[in-house]
Short mmCIF file of C-alpha atoms and ligand atoms in Angstrom, two decimals:
data_model
loop_
_atom_site.label_atom_id
_atom_site.label_comp_id
_atom_site.label_asym_id
_atom_site.label_seq_id
_atom_site.Cartn_x
_atom_site.Cartn_y
_atom_site.Cartn_z
CA MET F 1 48.18 65.77 201.55
CA ASN F 2 49.10 62.79 199.47
CA SER F 3 46.52 62.69 196.74
CA VAL F 4 48.51 60.72 194.24
CA LEU F 5 46.38 57.60 194.55
CA LYS F 6 43.34 59.29 193.10
CA PHE F 7 45.09 59.50 189.75
CA TYR F 8 45.67 55.85 189.31
CA ARG F 9 42.34 54.61 188.17
CA ASP F 10 38.80 55.62 187.56
CA PRO F 11 36.82 52.43 188.20
CA GLU F 12 34.54 53.18 185.27
CA MET F 13 37.52 53.36 182.98
CA GLY F 14 38.40 49.69 183.23
CA SER F 15 38.23 49.34 179.45
CA ILE F 16 41.11 51.69 178.64
CA GLU F 17 44.07 49.78 177.28
CA PRO F 18 47.50 51.33 176.84
CA ARG F 19 48.45 51.92 173.23
CA ASP F 20 51.85 52.12 171.58
CA PHE F 21 52.66 55.47 170.07
CA LYS F 22 52.87 54.66 166.37
CA VAL F 23 53.38 57.55 164.01
CA TYR F 24 53.41 58.06 160.23
CA ASN F 25 54.91 60.84 158.14
CA ASP F 26 55.39 61.76 154.46
CA ARG F 27 57.91 58.94 153.97
CA ASN F 28 55.67 56.09 155.12
CA LEU F 29 52.26 57.55 154.35
CA ASP F 30 51.62 54.61 152.01
CA ARG F 31 51.76 52.19 154.92
CA ILE F 32 48.67 53.66 156.59
CA GLU F 33 46.20 50.82 156.26
CA ALA F 34 43.12 53.02 156.45
CA LEU F 35 44.25 54.78 153.27
CA GLU F 36 43.70 51.61 151.26
CA ARG F 37 40.08 52.71 151.27
CA VAL F 38 40.72 55.99 149.49
CA PRO F 39 41.27 56.33 145.72
CA GLU F 40 44.87 56.21 144.45
CA SER F 41 44.49 59.70 142.95
CA MET F 42 43.79 61.08 146.43
CA ARG F 43 46.83 59.29 147.84
CA PHE F 44 48.92 60.78 145.07
CA ASP F 45 47.64 64.27 145.98
CA MET F 46 48.58 63.59 149.58
CA ARG F 47 52.14 62.64 148.63
CA VAL F 48 52.46 65.78 146.53
CA VAL F 49 51.18 68.12 149.24
CA ALA F 50 53.10 66.31 152.01
CA SER F 51 56.36 67.02 150.20
CA VAL F 52 55.74 70.73 150.79
CA LEU F 53 53.72 71.00 154.01
CA PRO F 54 54.53 68.97 157.12
CA PHE F 55 52.63 65.72 157.69
CA ARG F 56 52.63 63.53 160.77
CA ILE F 57 49.83 61.48 162.27
CA ASN F 58 49.58 58.82 164.95
CA GLU F 59 47.48 55.71 164.98
CA TYR F 60 45.08 56.89 167.70
CA VAL F 61 44.00 59.80 165.51
CA ILE F 62 43.64 57.48 162.52
CA ASP F 63 41.69 54.78 164.38
CA GLU F 64 39.64 56.75 166.89
CA LEU F 65 39.17 60.32 165.72
CA ILE F 66 38.66 60.05 161.96
CA ASP F 67 35.38 58.71 160.59
CA TRP F 68 36.55 56.78 157.54
CA ASP F 69 32.97 56.47 156.26
CA ASN F 70 32.96 60.24 155.80
CA ILE F 71 36.04 60.84 153.63
CA PRO F 72 37.08 63.44 152.52
CA ASP F 73 34.63 65.63 154.46
CA ASP F 74 35.36 64.33 157.93
CA PRO F 75 36.72 67.28 159.97
CA MET F 76 39.43 65.26 161.71
CA PHE F 77 40.59 63.95 158.31
CA GLN F 78 40.78 67.52 157.03
CA LEU F 79 42.62 68.53 160.17
CA THR F 80 45.40 66.00 159.70
CA PHE F 81 45.66 64.73 156.10
CA PRO F 82 47.04 66.83 153.25
CA GLN F 83 44.49 67.89 150.63
CA ARG F 84 45.24 68.90 147.05
CA GLU F 85 43.79 72.43 147.36
CA MET F 86 46.11 73.28 150.24
CA LEU F 87 48.59 74.26 147.52
CA SER F 88 47.82 76.75 144.77
CA PRO F 89 47.01 75.04 141.44
CA GLU F 90 50.38 76.21 140.05
CA ALA F 91 52.38 74.98 143.02
CA TYR F 92 50.49 71.69 143.00
CA GLU F 93 51.14 71.13 139.29
CA ARG F 94 54.85 71.82 139.58
CA MET F 95 55.30 69.41 142.46
CA ALA F 96 52.97 66.79 140.94
CA ALA F 97 55.07 66.81 137.75
CA LEU F 98 58.16 65.84 139.76
CA HIS F 99 56.32 63.00 141.46
CA ARG F 100 54.87 61.73 138.17
CA ARG F 101 58.28 61.37 136.63
CA GLY F 102 59.77 59.86 139.78
CA ALA F 103 62.17 62.74 140.41
CA GLU F 104 64.95 62.33 142.96
CA ARG F 105 64.51 63.42 146.56
CA LYS F 106 67.00 66.24 146.10
CA GLU F 107 64.99 67.78 143.29
CA ILE F 108 61.75 67.47 145.24
CA ALA F 109 63.37 69.05 148.30
CA ALA F 110 64.64 72.00 146.26
CA LEU F 111 61.24 72.74 144.78
CA ALA F 112 59.60 72.22 148.18
CA LYS F 113 61.86 74.91 149.65
CA GLU F 114 60.97 77.31 146.86
CA LEU F 115 57.23 76.69 147.30
CA ARG F 116 57.40 77.05 151.08
CA ASP F 117 59.06 80.42 150.75
CA GLU F 118 55.94 81.63 148.92
CA LEU F 119 53.72 80.66 151.87
CA ASN F 120 54.76 83.40 154.32
CA PRO F 121 56.60 81.00 156.63
CA HIS F 122 57.17 83.74 159.25
CA PRO F 123 53.82 85.32 160.09
CA ALA F 124 53.53 88.14 162.66
CA GLY F 125 56.77 88.32 164.53
CA GLN F 126 57.65 84.62 164.50
CA MET F 127 61.24 85.39 163.57
CA GLU F 128 61.60 87.73 166.51
CA LEU F 129 61.88 84.54 168.47
CA ASN F 130 65.33 84.04 167.11
CA ARG F 131 66.42 87.48 168.20
CA PRO F 132 67.38 88.71 171.61
CA SER F 133 64.21 88.92 173.61
CA GLU F 134 64.72 92.52 174.75
CA ASP F 135 66.98 95.35 173.81
CA ASP F 136 68.83 95.41 177.11
CA GLY F 137 71.70 93.40 175.78
CA GLU F 138 70.25 90.09 176.82
CA VAL F 139 70.50 87.30 174.31
CA MET F 140 67.96 84.60 174.74
CA ASN F 141 66.63 82.44 171.98
CA GLY F 142 63.35 80.61 172.25
CA LEU F 143 61.76 83.25 174.43
CA GLN F 144 59.24 85.85 173.36
CA HIS F 145 58.30 88.67 175.69
CA LYS F 146 55.73 90.59 173.68
CA TYR F 147 53.21 91.55 176.36
CA ARG F 148 54.36 92.95 179.68
CA GLU F 149 52.97 90.29 181.99
CA THR F 150 53.41 87.18 179.87
CA VAL F 151 56.44 85.46 178.48
CA LEU F 152 56.35 82.69 175.87
CA PHE F 153 58.97 79.98 176.15
CA PHE F 154 59.79 77.36 173.50
CA PRO F 155 61.75 74.50 175.10
CA SER F 156 64.07 72.74 172.70
CA GLN F 157 62.78 69.26 173.49
CA GLY F 158 59.19 70.25 172.80
CA GLN F 159 59.70 70.91 169.13
CA THR F 160 57.28 68.48 167.60
CA CYS F 161 53.69 67.36 168.14
CA HIS F 162 51.98 63.99 168.48
CA SER F 163 50.39 64.71 165.09
CA TYR F 164 50.53 67.79 162.91
CA CYS F 165 47.58 70.02 162.09
CA THR F 166 47.29 70.79 158.39
CA PHE F 167 46.64 74.47 159.22
CA CYS F 168 49.49 74.90 161.72
CA PHE F 169 50.84 78.47 161.87
CA ARG F 170 54.19 77.21 163.15
CA TRP F 171 54.40 74.71 160.29
CA ALA F 172 57.71 76.08 158.99
CA GLN F 173 59.66 74.73 161.94
CA PHE F 174 58.43 71.19 161.21
CA VAL F 175 59.80 70.90 157.70
CA GLY F 176 63.41 70.44 158.65
CA ASP F 177 64.58 73.96 157.89
CA LYS F 178 66.85 74.76 160.84
CA GLU F 179 66.68 78.48 160.09
CA LEU F 180 62.98 78.43 160.86
CA ARG F 181 63.31 76.62 164.14
CA ILE F 182 62.64 78.48 167.33
CA ALA F 183 63.78 76.91 170.53
CA SER F 184 65.74 77.29 173.67
CA THR F 185 67.85 74.68 175.34
CA ASP F 186 68.48 76.33 178.58
CA ALA F 187 66.22 76.07 181.61
CA ASP F 188 68.69 78.09 183.70
CA LEU F 189 68.50 81.01 181.29
CA LEU F 190 64.72 80.93 181.47
CA HIS F 191 64.75 81.01 185.26
CA GLN F 192 67.31 83.80 185.25
CA TYR F 193 65.20 85.84 182.84
CA LEU F 194 62.12 85.36 185.00
CA ARG F 195 64.01 86.37 188.15
CA GLN F 196 65.14 89.57 186.49
CA HIS F 197 61.64 90.55 185.33
CA PRO F 198 59.27 90.87 188.29
CA ALA F 199 56.49 92.21 186.01
CA ILE F 200 56.07 88.75 184.51
CA SER F 201 53.13 86.99 186.13
CA ASP F 202 52.55 84.38 183.44
CA LEU F 203 54.90 81.85 181.92
CA LEU F 204 53.48 80.28 178.80
CA MET F 205 55.32 77.21 177.63
CA THR F 206 54.62 76.30 174.05
CA GLY F 207 56.26 74.73 171.01
CA GLY F 208 55.58 72.38 169.17
CA ASP F 209 53.91 70.62 172.04
CA PRO F 210 55.73 70.65 175.39
CA MET F 211 53.77 67.50 176.32
CA VAL F 212 55.88 65.57 173.81
CA MET F 213 58.68 65.92 176.36
CA LYS F 214 59.33 63.34 179.02
CA THR F 215 58.08 64.41 182.44
CA ARG F 216 61.65 64.51 183.76
CA ASN F 217 62.50 67.22 181.21
CA LEU F 218 59.35 69.21 181.92
CA ARG F 219 60.26 69.04 185.58
CA GLY F 220 63.62 70.62 184.76
CA TYR F 221 61.83 73.70 183.46
CA LEU F 222 58.92 73.93 185.86
CA GLU F 223 59.91 72.70 189.32
CA ALA F 224 62.29 75.64 189.88
CA LEU F 225 59.35 78.04 189.62
CA LEU F 226 58.55 77.08 193.21
CA GLU F 227 61.86 78.48 194.42
CA PRO F 228 62.21 81.80 196.26
CA GLY F 229 62.59 84.75 193.93
CA LEU F 230 60.02 83.45 191.46
CA GLU F 231 56.86 84.12 193.47
CA HIS F 232 55.82 86.74 190.92
CA VAL F 233 55.36 84.00 188.32
CA GLN F 234 51.84 83.15 189.42
CA THR F 235 50.60 81.30 186.41
CA VAL F 236 52.10 78.47 184.45
CA ARG F 237 50.40 77.81 181.14
CA ILE F 238 51.31 74.93 178.90
CA GLY F 239 50.07 74.99 175.32
CA THR F 240 49.19 71.51 174.11
CA LYS F 241 47.20 69.44 171.69
CA ALA F 242 48.07 66.21 173.47
CA LEU F 243 44.65 66.04 175.18
CA SER F 244 43.26 65.62 171.71
CA PHE F 245 46.03 63.92 169.69
CA TRP F 246 47.56 61.71 172.37
CA PRO F 247 45.52 61.60 175.60
CA TYR F 248 47.48 58.49 176.63
CA ARG F 249 50.18 60.99 177.65
CA PHE F 250 48.09 61.72 180.74
CA VAL F 251 46.73 58.23 181.42
CA THR F 252 48.77 55.19 180.43
CA GLU F 253 52.26 56.37 179.47
CA SER F 254 54.96 55.28 181.89
CA ASP F 255 55.54 58.81 183.20
CA ALA F 256 51.89 59.93 183.11
CA ASP F 257 51.46 59.68 186.87
CA ASP F 258 54.67 61.59 187.39
CA LEU F 259 53.40 64.32 185.06
CA LEU F 260 50.21 64.66 187.08
CA ARG F 261 52.27 64.77 190.26
CA LEU F 262 54.33 67.62 188.80
CA LEU F 263 51.18 69.60 187.94
CA GLU F 264 49.80 68.95 191.42
CA GLN F 265 53.07 70.04 193.04
CA LEU F 266 52.92 73.35 191.20
CA VAL F 267 49.30 73.83 192.24
CA GLU F 268 50.07 73.01 195.86
CA GLY F 269 53.01 75.42 195.71
CA GLY F 270 50.51 78.19 194.99
CA LYS F 271 50.75 78.45 191.20
CA HIS F 272 47.79 78.65 188.90
CA VAL F 273 48.43 75.89 186.37
CA ALA F 274 46.55 75.84 183.10
CA LEU F 275 46.80 73.54 180.13
CA MET F 276 45.98 75.71 177.13
CA ALA F 277 44.37 72.94 175.17
CA HIS F 278 44.05 73.25 171.43
CA TYR F 279 40.65 71.92 170.29
CA ASN F 280 39.02 72.34 166.90
CA HIS F 281 36.06 70.02 166.87
CA PRO F 282 33.72 68.32 169.36
CA ASN F 283 34.76 64.90 168.01
CA GLU F 284 38.09 65.38 169.78
CA LEU F 285 36.27 65.24 173.12
CA ARG F 286 34.24 62.11 172.56
CA THR F 287 36.54 59.13 173.15
CA PRO F 288 36.77 57.53 176.61
CA ILE F 289 40.54 58.07 176.72
CA ALA F 290 40.17 61.79 175.89
CA ARG F 291 37.69 62.17 178.73
CA GLU F 292 39.81 60.22 181.16
CA ALA F 293 42.81 62.41 180.35
CA ILE F 294 40.75 65.54 181.06
CA ARG F 295 39.48 64.09 184.32
CA ARG F 296 42.96 63.20 185.52
CA VAL F 297 44.44 66.60 184.67
CA ARG F 298 41.60 68.35 186.47
CA ASP F 299 42.15 66.11 189.49
CA THR F 300 45.55 67.75 189.96
CA GLY F 301 43.96 71.14 190.48
CA ALA F 302 45.19 72.35 187.10
CA GLU F 303 42.68 74.10 184.86
CA ILE F 304 42.14 73.35 181.21
CA ARG F 305 41.38 76.30 178.94
CA ALA F 306 40.46 75.70 175.34
CA GLN F 307 41.47 77.65 172.27
CA GLY F 308 41.68 77.08 168.54
CA PRO F 309 41.19 78.69 165.16
CA LEU F 310 38.09 78.90 163.03
CA LEU F 311 38.75 76.94 159.84
CA ARG F 312 36.95 76.32 156.59
CA HIS F 313 36.48 72.57 155.97
CA ILE F 314 36.79 71.81 159.69
CA ASN F 315 34.65 73.98 161.95
CA ASP F 316 33.20 76.86 159.92
CA ASP F 317 29.71 76.53 161.30
CA ALA F 318 28.06 77.82 164.44
CA GLN F 319 26.73 74.40 165.43
CA ALA F 320 30.23 72.90 165.64
CA TRP F 321 31.39 75.73 167.92
CA ALA F 322 28.29 75.64 170.11
CA ASP F 323 28.71 71.87 170.51
CA LEU F 324 32.42 72.27 171.19
CA TRP F 325 31.95 74.92 173.89
CA ARG F 326 29.01 73.14 175.51
CA GLU F 327 30.91 69.87 175.66
CA GLN F 328 33.97 71.61 177.05
CA VAL F 329 31.97 73.18 179.85
CA ARG F 330 30.37 69.83 180.62
CA LEU F 331 33.83 68.29 181.02
CA GLY F 332 35.10 71.17 183.15
CA ILE F 333 37.12 72.92 180.44
CA ILE F 334 36.98 76.70 180.18
CA PRO F 335 36.50 78.09 176.63
CA TYR F 336 39.15 80.77 176.11
CA TYR F 337 39.81 81.95 172.54
CA MET F 338 38.41 81.54 169.05
CA PHE F 339 41.26 82.53 166.72
CA VAL F 340 41.26 83.70 163.14
CA GLU F 341 43.46 81.43 160.97
CA ARG F 342 46.79 83.16 160.40
CA ASP F 343 48.17 84.41 157.12
CA THR F 344 50.60 81.58 156.49
CA GLY F 345 50.96 78.04 155.11
CA ALA F 346 47.76 76.49 153.77
CA ARG F 347 45.67 79.55 154.72
CA ARG F 348 44.19 79.67 151.19
CA TYR F 349 42.39 76.43 152.02
CA PHE F 350 41.25 77.29 155.54
CA GLU F 351 40.63 81.01 155.67
CA VAL F 352 37.20 82.42 156.53
CA PRO F 353 36.36 86.11 155.90
CA LEU F 354 36.34 88.14 159.12
CA ALA F 355 32.70 89.11 158.57
CA ARG F 356 31.69 85.45 158.32
CA ALA F 357 33.87 84.54 161.30
CA TRP F 358 32.04 87.05 163.45
CA GLU F 359 28.64 85.69 162.32
CA ILE F 360 29.68 82.16 163.26
CA TYR F 361 30.97 83.35 166.63
CA ARG F 362 27.78 85.25 167.32
CA GLU F 363 25.43 82.45 166.26
CA ALA F 364 27.37 79.98 168.39
CA MET F 365 27.33 82.30 171.42
CA GLN F 366 23.59 82.70 171.12
CA GLN F 367 23.11 78.95 171.52
CA VAL F 368 25.11 78.42 174.72
CA SER F 369 24.78 79.42 178.34
CA GLY F 370 26.88 82.08 179.98
CA LEU F 371 29.40 79.52 181.21
CA ALA F 372 30.37 78.77 177.61
CA ARG F 373 30.50 82.46 176.64
CA THR F 374 33.97 82.86 178.12
CA ALA F 375 35.53 82.31 174.69
CA ARG F 376 36.71 85.62 173.23
CA GLY F 377 37.08 86.13 169.53
CA PRO F 378 37.25 85.94 166.63
CA SER F 379 40.74 87.16 167.45
CA MET F 380 43.72 87.87 165.19
CA SER F 381 47.18 87.39 166.70
CA ALA F 382 48.88 90.12 164.71
CA ASP F 383 52.09 92.08 165.19
CA PRO F 384 50.64 94.94 167.27
CA GLY F 385 48.59 92.57 169.41
CA LYS F 386 45.51 90.40 169.58
CA VAL F 387 42.69 92.16 167.78
CA GLU F 388 39.13 91.01 168.28
CA ILE F 389 36.25 91.53 165.85
CA GLN F 390 33.57 92.78 168.19
CA GLY F 391 30.97 93.13 165.51
CA VAL F 392 29.63 94.76 162.40
CA THR F 393 27.46 97.85 162.63
CA GLU F 394 26.56 101.09 160.87
CA ILE F 395 27.67 104.50 162.12
CA HIS F 396 26.40 107.60 160.34
CA GLY F 397 25.59 105.57 157.28
CA GLU F 398 28.97 103.82 157.07
CA LYS F 399 29.13 100.06 157.55
CA VAL F 400 32.06 99.26 159.85
CA PHE F 401 33.83 96.57 161.82
CA VAL F 402 34.08 97.34 165.52
CA LEU F 403 37.45 96.12 166.77
CA ARG F 404 39.38 96.09 170.03
CA PHE F 405 42.73 94.95 171.34
CA ILE F 406 42.54 91.99 173.70
CA GLN F 407 46.33 92.24 174.04
CA GLY F 408 48.53 95.05 172.80
CA ARG F 409 52.20 95.89 172.50
CA ASN F 410 51.21 98.91 174.56
CA PRO F 411 48.82 97.91 177.37
CA ASP F 412 47.14 101.30 176.93
CA TRP F 413 45.67 100.14 173.59
CA VAL F 414 43.74 97.33 175.28
CA GLN F 415 39.94 97.61 175.35
CA ARG F 416 39.75 100.78 173.23
CA PRO F 417 37.11 100.28 170.55
CA PHE F 418 38.25 101.26 167.05
CA PHE F 419 36.71 101.02 163.62
CA ALA F 420 37.57 99.65 160.20
CA ARG F 421 35.70 100.02 156.94
CA TYR F 422 33.51 96.98 156.37
CA ASP F 423 34.94 94.57 153.81
CA GLU F 424 33.13 91.32 153.30
CA ASN F 425 36.20 89.59 151.85
CA ALA F 426 38.92 90.71 154.26
CA THR F 427 40.53 87.83 156.12
CA TRP F 428 43.28 89.58 158.13
CA LEU F 429 44.05 92.83 159.89
CA ASN F 430 46.45 94.06 157.18
CA GLN F 431 43.57 94.04 154.67
CA LEU F 432 41.46 96.40 156.79
CA LYS F 433 41.30 100.17 156.27
CA PRO F 434 40.33 102.69 158.93
CA ALA F 435 36.70 103.80 158.82
CA PHE F 436 35.39 107.38 158.46
CA GLY F 437 38.05 108.35 155.95
CA GLU F 438 40.86 108.27 158.53
CA GLU F 439 44.40 107.70 157.31
CA LYS F 440 45.60 105.37 160.01
CA PHE F 441 44.40 103.30 162.93
CA PHE F 442 44.98 104.98 166.29
CA PHE F 443 47.91 102.74 167.23
CA GLU F 444 49.85 102.79 163.97
CA ASP F 445 52.26 105.68 164.51
CA GLU F 446 53.18 104.46 167.95
CA PHE F 447 53.61 100.91 166.73
CA GLU F 448 55.88 102.05 163.88
CA ALA F 449 57.99 103.99 166.36
CA MET F 450 58.21 100.96 168.62
CA LYS F 451 59.35 98.76 165.77
CA ALA F 452 61.97 101.31 164.75
CA GLY F 453 63.17 101.55 168.34
CA HIS F 454 63.56 97.82 168.68
CA GLY F 455 65.11 97.35 165.27
CA VAL F 456 62.33 94.88 164.40
C1 PLP M 501 48.16 85.26 173.22
C2 PLP M 501 49.52 85.57 173.56
C3 PLP M 501 49.90 85.69 174.90
C4 PLP M 501 48.93 85.49 176.03
O1 PLP M 501 47.92 86.47 176.01
P1 PLP M 501 46.66 86.32 176.95
O2 PLP M 501 45.73 87.38 176.47
O3 PLP M 501 47.15 86.55 178.35
O4 PLP M 501 46.14 84.95 176.76
C5 PLP M 501 51.21 86.02 175.16
N1 PLP M 501 52.13 86.23 174.20
C6 PLP M 501 51.79 86.14 172.90
C7 PLP M 501 52.84 86.41 171.87
C8 PLP M 501 50.49 85.80 172.54
O5 PLP M 501 50.18 85.71 171.24
#
């Protein structure tokens, strides 16, 4: 079947013009025309914060996704532009003082490094990525094999994004610190690893954003999965925010058609192909180009599953999530995860208490049909696994969180309900205490032993 032609053009999409990829960062922030409309004090704050946290934005996001009549509240503005309160008042003041007196770059860089180190740059196991993936003597950087059936792979060419999210949990690798970078260069090593591990059914390619890569490079990683000996790799997932930040990648870029052909080839070769699309707000789904990109990807037979964190200032209300999930289902996207914002970077600005997160999740679920209730969450990607807040209830007079593992270091932990003392302010698993006066959660001893065994 040659179905390539169907990708070329949707007749109703005659109005879509190609666009050059034009990107701004902390060094040319002042050249963003739209910012002429915001007060100088706000631009100063942005420069201060952008010297600590990574900043990068492209013109499509500026022109089409941000509502400049709604600054600073606009969710897409909050999602991409640095805000003063993303740093602690002390950190902000120290960096602002350097900017006020026109300090040299070197001095700013030194303070930036110091301030970053205070922001937990390596949350839950991120540095394990730079260690051998397993303890069988194999050395493989840029690969994380945390759950039996799924392996995460970080290709070296996919180490940036079309824009940066202000709340990114992998932010540390974008600030130029080579130590913090996690990546692999070698497609052959990946394929070899997969061949040697028949229990792996899912390859999850992530980054950065693998869709930043040219199709020819993606092909180098993915085409070989169709070869004999790799039949056990049934699912190819690609984590991406390109459907939101740069949908032209799938529509008008010179190798867009070739990308779709690659996805289709994998599908026709019997793989389940899923773009794990990062979405945070329904506004990301509203432009004609965003919709056309979704349509074209789905035409290849690949699925799109949506995931993203719950964030104060961006999507901390049930209506936004209900709209997001409804719109996704309408466009053929499958809602997958609602995450809890991780304990790193600008979390002070974005975090939502777990109790509130669960209320938002529940209220949003109540508003949508069953087809949109496929999103699990709120879920914390923590060291021992993905832990979901199932709810808040009272047992024998004690108010508790009901929790469960969606994913666990030990598959046997998955789907066992367990309980934590209710705490209306807790924002992460490590702040929770076992309920009913217990000393430890059921998995803790085993997890400690595992960590000791692996030298983690
Ligand atoms: C979420 C995640 C996966 C995939 O888990 P699924 O439940 O299959 O989506 C794999 N590895 C890591 C480290 C993860 O955080």
